[in-house]
Amino acid sequence: MTKRALLLINRHSRKGQRSFAQAVDILNDLGFELIIVPIKSSQHLPKLVKKHGRKVDLVIVGGGDGTLNGVVDSLMDMNLPLGILPLGTANDLARTLKIPVNIPQACQVIAEGHLKYIDLGWVNGKYFFNVASLGLSVSITEKLSRGAKRRWGILAYAFTALQVISQTRAFRAKIVINGEKIKVKTIQIAVGNGRFYGGGMAVAEDATIDDQRLDLYSLELQSWWQLFPLLWRLPQGQHGDLPWVRTLEGEYIEIYTRKGQDINSDGEIVTTTPATFRVIPQSLGVFVPKTIND
C-alpha cells in the first residue's frame, strides 16, 4: 500500500541542497506518495505540518537537529510519526537512534517501517529531543555561524567554544530536583533527554532516549585548565567523574536564576529561566533500523 508522506527538507542545512533531489527520487522509488513543500525558515515548520498533516501517514524531515526541533511540537499535536534524513552538521538525534547518514540507507530505514517510541524532553511548554542547556552552550549557539558549520562541520563547535570560553562568566542558579534544592555557581547547566548532543558528546555515560529520565550536569569550574579533562571525558559521558562537574537525574527539574538566562534546546534558543523540565516517556514514534528495536 502506498504511504503518503509530507517531505520537509531544509535546503540550508549542511547537506540539504545537494541531497534534496536524491531523497525525492529514492522515496518515490520506494513507493511513497510525497507532498513536497519548500522550507523558507524553520519557523514555518509547525504551520506546514498542521496544514498537510491530515493528508499524510508520516512526516519525513531532512535537516539537522535544529530543523527536527522545529517540527516536534506539531508532530505531537497531530500524532504523526517521524522519518529522519540526517542532513545537518551534528545529527545527534540520528546518531542516538543509529540512523545512517547515507541518504539511500536512511530512506530505506523509513520504508521498512520499524517504529520506536522515544522519550521527549519538555521545557516551559516546548519539546526537545537531545539537550536543553543554559550558559556556555547558549554563547556557542549565538556565535556559531551557518557558514562555519558548512565549512568545518563538527569542528565548528570546538572552534567556536574556544572563542567564547574566555568571555564566559559563571552565574548562580538554584536547581530543584527530587525534592532537593541545590544552589550552584556554574558556567553551564545541561538537561539531557537523549544520549548525544553537540556533535557526538554524551549527556551521561548510561543515557538513552527511552530511559524515562532526564540527566543534568552542571560545570562548576574554578580554573580554565579544568576544561582540558572535560575534552577527554565529554564524548563518553564520563564528565561526572570530575569533582567540578555535578551530575543529577530525575523526571522533573526546576532551574531558577537571578537574571533570566536564555535556554538552548537542540541548537535553538527557545525560552528563558525560570524553567521547568519534564520527561515525556515513549511519546513520539520515529522510524529506526530494525536492529535497535529488537
Short mmCIF file of C-alpha atoms in Angstrom, two decimals:
data_model
loop_
_atom_site.label_atom_id
_atom_site.label_comp_id
_atom_site.label_asym_id
_atom_site.label_seq_id
_atom_site.Cartn_x
_atom_site.Cartn_y
_atom_site.Cartn_z
CA MET A 1 0.00 0.00 0.00
CA THR A 2 1.32 3.46 -0.89
CA LYS A 3 2.35 5.54 2.09
CA ARG A 4 1.57 9.24 1.99
CA ALA A 5 4.32 11.37 3.45
CA LEU A 6 4.96 15.07 3.97
CA LEU A 7 8.60 15.69 2.98
CA LEU A 8 10.24 18.74 4.55
CA ILE A 9 13.89 19.28 3.64
CA ASN A 10 15.89 22.22 4.94
CA ARG A 11 17.96 23.16 1.90
CA HIS A 12 20.04 25.47 4.10
CA SER A 13 21.24 22.53 6.21
CA ARG A 14 24.78 21.30 5.60
CA LYS A 15 23.81 18.67 3.01
CA GLY A 16 20.26 19.80 2.27
CA GLN A 17 20.69 21.42 -1.14
CA ARG A 18 22.64 18.62 -2.78
CA SER A 19 20.60 15.79 -1.19
CA PHE A 20 17.11 17.11 -1.95
CA ALA A 21 16.62 15.65 -5.45
CA GLN A 22 18.30 12.38 -4.45
CA ALA A 23 15.94 11.89 -1.50
CA VAL A 24 12.85 12.63 -3.61
CA ASP A 25 13.86 10.10 -6.28
CA ILE A 26 14.64 7.37 -3.77
CA LEU A 27 11.46 7.86 -1.75
CA ASN A 28 9.37 7.80 -4.92
CA ASP A 29 11.07 4.54 -5.96
CA LEU A 30 10.29 3.09 -2.52
CA GLY A 31 6.59 3.69 -3.09
CA PHE A 32 5.96 6.88 -1.13
CA GLU A 33 3.39 9.38 -2.33
CA LEU A 34 5.01 12.68 -1.38
CA ILE A 35 3.76 16.14 -0.55
CA ILE A 36 6.88 18.28 -1.01
CA VAL A 37 6.97 21.76 0.50
CA PRO A 38 10.00 24.10 0.26
CA ILE A 39 11.17 25.32 3.67
CA LYS A 40 11.95 29.03 3.79
CA SER A 41 12.52 29.04 7.56
CA SER A 42 12.23 26.58 10.42
CA GLN A 43 9.61 28.94 11.87
CA HIS A 44 7.23 27.79 9.11
CA LEU A 45 7.50 24.10 10.00
CA PRO A 46 4.64 23.91 12.55
CA LYS A 47 2.20 25.58 10.12
CA LEU A 48 3.20 23.23 7.31
CA VAL A 49 2.68 20.12 9.43
CA LYS A 50 -0.70 21.35 10.65
CA LYS A 51 -1.75 22.32 7.11
CA HIS A 52 -0.86 18.99 5.49
CA GLY A 53 -0.83 16.62 8.46
CA ARG A 54 -4.31 15.19 7.99
CA LYS A 55 -3.48 14.16 4.41
CA VAL A 56 -0.43 12.01 5.28
CA ASP A 57 0.63 8.97 7.29
CA LEU A 58 4.02 10.29 8.36
CA VAL A 59 6.35 13.29 8.16
CA ILE A 60 9.88 12.96 6.76
CA VAL A 61 12.28 15.70 7.81
CA GLY A 62 15.64 16.33 6.17
CA GLY A 63 17.94 18.59 8.13
CA GLY A 64 19.86 18.85 11.37
CA ASP A 65 18.79 18.78 14.99
CA GLY A 66 17.52 22.37 14.86
CA THR A 67 15.18 21.51 11.98
CA LEU A 68 13.89 18.47 13.85
CA ASN A 69 13.35 20.59 16.95
CA GLY A 70 11.24 22.96 14.85
CA VAL A 71 8.80 20.20 13.90
CA VAL A 72 8.49 18.15 17.10
CA ASP A 73 5.66 20.11 18.75
CA SER A 74 3.42 19.89 15.70
CA LEU A 75 4.14 16.16 15.31
CA MET A 76 2.92 15.66 18.86
CA ASP A 77 -0.18 17.77 18.20
CA MET A 78 -1.02 15.78 15.03
CA ASN A 79 0.05 12.37 16.41
CA LEU A 80 2.25 11.68 13.37
CA PRO A 81 5.40 9.51 13.25
CA LEU A 82 8.75 10.91 12.14
CA GLY A 83 11.19 9.78 9.47
CA ILE A 84 14.67 11.32 9.64
CA LEU A 85 17.08 12.17 6.82
CA PRO A 86 20.28 13.35 8.60
CA LEU A 87 21.39 16.38 6.57
CA GLY A 88 22.75 18.64 9.28
CA THR A 89 26.14 19.18 10.89
CA ALA A 90 25.88 17.27 14.17
CA ASN A 91 22.88 14.96 13.54
CA ASP A 92 22.85 13.97 17.21
CA LEU A 93 19.32 12.53 17.23
CA ALA A 94 20.16 10.35 14.22
CA ARG A 95 23.36 9.26 15.99
CA THR A 96 21.38 8.36 19.11
CA LEU A 97 18.92 6.28 17.06
CA LYS A 98 21.65 4.75 14.84
CA ILE A 99 20.04 6.15 11.69
CA PRO A 100 22.61 6.07 8.86
CA VAL A 101 23.82 9.38 7.42
CA ASN A 102 23.87 7.77 3.97
CA ILE A 103 20.68 9.08 2.33
CA PRO A 104 19.67 5.91 0.41
CA GLN A 105 20.10 3.89 3.62
CA ALA A 106 18.17 6.44 5.70
CA CYS A 107 15.31 6.33 3.17
CA GLN A 108 15.33 2.52 3.36
CA VAL A 109 15.01 2.70 7.16
CA ILE A 110 11.85 4.79 6.78
CA ALA A 111 10.44 2.44 4.12
CA GLU A 112 10.97 -0.62 6.35
CA GLY A 113 8.57 0.97 8.83
CA HIS A 114 10.04 -0.06 12.20
CA LEU A 115 8.71 2.42 14.76
CA LYS A 116 10.40 3.13 18.07
CA TYR A 117 8.58 5.28 20.63
CA ILE A 118 11.10 7.59 22.21
CA ASP A 119 11.02 9.88 25.23
CA LEU A 120 10.89 13.63 24.73
CA GLY A 121 12.16 16.36 26.99
CA TRP A 122 9.90 19.33 27.76
CA VAL A 123 10.92 22.78 28.94
CA ASN A 124 8.48 25.64 29.55
CA GLY A 125 5.97 24.20 27.08
CA LYS A 126 8.50 23.30 24.35
CA TYR A 127 9.52 19.73 23.48
CA PHE A 128 13.12 18.76 22.76
CA PHE A 129 14.95 15.61 21.65
CA ASN A 130 18.54 15.84 22.85
CA VAL A 131 19.55 18.53 25.34
CA ALA A 132 18.33 21.85 26.69
CA SER A 133 21.02 23.98 28.31
CA LEU A 134 21.93 27.42 29.60
CA GLY A 135 25.21 29.25 29.97
CA LEU A 136 28.22 28.43 27.78
CA SER A 137 26.23 26.48 25.16
CA VAL A 138 23.98 29.48 24.53
CA SER A 139 27.03 31.66 23.81
CA ILE A 140 28.30 28.99 21.40
CA THR A 141 24.91 28.81 19.64
CA GLU A 142 24.74 32.58 19.26
CA LYS A 143 28.30 32.78 17.90
CA LEU A 144 28.17 29.73 15.64
CA SER A 145 27.52 30.77 12.06
CA ARG A 146 25.84 28.73 9.34
CA GLY A 147 28.88 29.26 7.13
CA ALA A 148 31.25 27.88 9.77
CA LYS A 149 29.12 24.75 10.20
CA ARG A 150 29.07 24.16 6.45
CA ARG A 151 32.82 24.68 6.12
CA TRP A 152 34.13 22.94 9.23
CA GLY A 153 31.32 20.54 10.19
CA ILE A 154 31.50 19.29 13.77
CA LEU A 155 34.88 21.03 14.28
CA ALA A 156 33.00 24.34 14.10
CA TYR A 157 31.59 23.66 17.58
CA ALA A 158 35.08 23.26 19.05
CA PHE A 159 36.45 26.36 17.29
CA THR A 160 33.52 28.46 18.48
CA ALA A 161 33.79 27.16 22.04
CA LEU A 162 37.43 28.26 22.18
CA GLN A 163 36.40 31.74 21.00
CA VAL A 164 33.68 32.26 23.62
CA ILE A 165 35.10 30.45 26.66
CA SER A 166 37.29 33.38 27.71
CA GLN A 167 34.24 35.66 27.75
CA THR A 168 32.01 33.25 29.69
CA ARG A 169 31.21 34.22 33.26
CA ALA A 170 29.88 31.95 35.96
CA PHE A 171 26.32 32.54 37.17
CA ARG A 172 24.38 31.43 40.22
CA ALA A 173 21.39 29.12 39.93
CA LYS A 174 19.06 27.10 42.12
CA ILE A 175 18.22 23.58 40.96
CA VAL A 176 15.17 21.82 42.38
CA ILE A 177 15.19 18.06 41.73
CA ASN A 178 13.71 15.06 43.54
CA GLY A 179 12.52 17.34 46.33
CA GLU A 180 16.04 18.73 46.93
CA LYS A 181 17.11 22.37 46.45
CA ILE A 182 20.71 22.82 45.29
CA LYS A 183 22.47 26.18 44.86
CA VAL A 184 25.32 26.27 42.33
CA LYS A 185 27.79 28.65 40.73
CA THR A 186 28.31 27.36 37.20
CA ILE A 187 29.21 28.23 33.61
CA GLN A 188 26.71 25.75 32.14
CA ILE A 189 23.76 23.60 33.14
CA ALA A 190 22.61 20.98 30.64
CA VAL A 191 19.49 18.83 30.90
CA GLY A 192 19.54 15.83 28.57
CA ASN A 193 16.77 13.59 27.30
CA GLY A 194 18.64 11.69 24.57
CA ARG A 195 22.22 10.42 24.52
CA PHE A 196 24.21 12.67 22.17
CA TYR A 197 24.47 16.43 21.66
CA GLY A 198 26.95 18.98 20.33
CA GLY A 199 28.30 16.72 17.61
CA GLY A 200 28.65 13.45 19.49
CA MET A 201 29.20 14.28 23.16
CA ALA A 202 27.29 12.01 25.53
CA VAL A 203 24.90 13.52 28.09
CA ALA A 204 25.73 10.76 30.58
CA GLU A 205 27.63 7.51 30.30
CA ASP A 206 24.46 5.38 30.51
CA ALA A 207 21.95 7.80 28.95
CA THR A 208 19.43 6.51 26.40
CA ILE A 209 16.46 8.16 24.71
CA ASP A 210 13.99 5.73 26.27
CA ASP A 211 15.21 5.55 29.88
CA GLN A 212 12.31 7.74 31.12
CA ARG A 213 14.58 10.18 32.93
CA LEU A 214 16.45 13.45 32.45
CA ASP A 215 20.21 13.69 33.05
CA LEU A 216 21.55 17.01 34.36
CA TYR A 217 25.11 18.19 34.66
CA SER A 218 26.50 21.49 35.92
CA LEU A 219 30.02 22.70 35.04
CA GLU A 220 31.32 24.30 38.24
CA LEU A 221 34.84 25.13 37.11
CA GLN A 222 37.22 27.13 39.26
CA SER A 223 40.04 27.50 36.72
CA TRP A 224 40.44 27.46 32.92
CA TRP A 225 42.72 24.38 32.98
CA GLN A 226 39.78 22.26 34.18
CA LEU A 227 38.39 22.45 30.64
CA PHE A 228 41.07 20.08 29.32
CA PRO A 229 39.99 16.97 31.27
CA LEU A 230 36.45 17.72 30.07
CA LEU A 231 37.54 17.42 26.44
CA TRP A 232 38.58 13.81 27.08
CA ARG A 233 35.55 12.79 29.14
CA LEU A 234 32.59 14.52 27.47
CA PRO A 235 32.49 12.30 24.34
CA GLN A 236 31.98 9.19 26.51
CA GLY A 237 29.72 10.91 29.05
CA GLN A 238 32.30 10.40 31.81
CA HIS A 239 32.42 14.06 32.89
CA GLY A 240 30.60 13.14 36.11
CA ASP A 241 33.86 11.55 37.34
CA LEU A 242 35.39 15.03 37.65
CA PRO A 243 34.92 16.74 41.04
CA TRP A 244 33.97 20.09 39.44
CA VAL A 245 31.10 18.56 37.43
CA ARG A 246 27.85 17.98 39.31
CA THR A 247 25.56 15.28 37.87
CA LEU A 248 21.93 14.63 38.79
CA GLU A 249 19.00 12.73 37.32
CA GLY A 250 15.22 12.91 37.68
CA GLU A 251 11.90 13.11 35.89
CA TYR A 252 11.09 16.72 36.91
CA ILE A 253 13.57 19.57 37.32
CA GLU A 254 13.24 23.29 38.05
CA ILE A 255 16.01 25.86 37.50
CA TYR A 256 15.94 29.43 38.83
CA THR A 257 18.44 32.25 38.20
CA ARG A 258 18.56 35.81 39.50
CA LYS A 259 18.74 37.17 35.95
CA GLY A 260 16.88 35.47 33.11
CA GLN A 261 19.15 33.07 31.22
CA ASP A 262 18.40 32.00 27.64
CA ILE A 263 17.87 28.28 27.10
CA ASN A 264 19.25 26.50 24.06
CA SER A 265 17.19 23.45 23.03
CA ASP A 266 18.62 21.17 20.28
CA GLY A 267 20.64 24.11 18.97
CA GLU A 268 17.84 26.70 19.04
CA ILE A 269 17.16 29.42 21.64
CA VAL A 270 13.61 28.63 22.76
CA THR A 271 12.91 30.07 26.24
CA THR A 272 14.47 31.59 29.37
CA THR A 273 14.71 30.88 33.08
CA PRO A 274 12.92 30.28 35.36
CA ALA A 275 12.48 26.91 33.69
CA THR A 276 10.61 23.69 34.39
CA PHE A 277 11.83 20.49 32.72
CA ARG A 278 9.95 17.20 32.38
CA VAL A 279 10.49 13.90 30.60
CA ILE A 280 7.54 12.69 28.50
CA PRO A 281 8.05 8.90 28.23
CA GLN A 282 7.55 6.97 24.97
CA SER A 283 5.70 9.85 23.38
CA LEU A 284 6.82 10.06 19.72
CA GLY A 285 7.20 7.34 17.11
CA VAL A 286 10.36 7.51 14.99
CA PHE A 287 11.39 5.14 12.19
CA VAL A 288 14.63 3.41 13.17
CA PRO A 289 16.78 0.50 11.95
CA LYS A 290 15.24 -2.82 12.97
CA THR A 291 18.33 -3.81 14.93
CA ILE A 292 17.76 -1.22 17.68
CA ASN A 293 14.15 -2.26 18.11
CA ASP A 294 14.99 -5.90 18.82
#
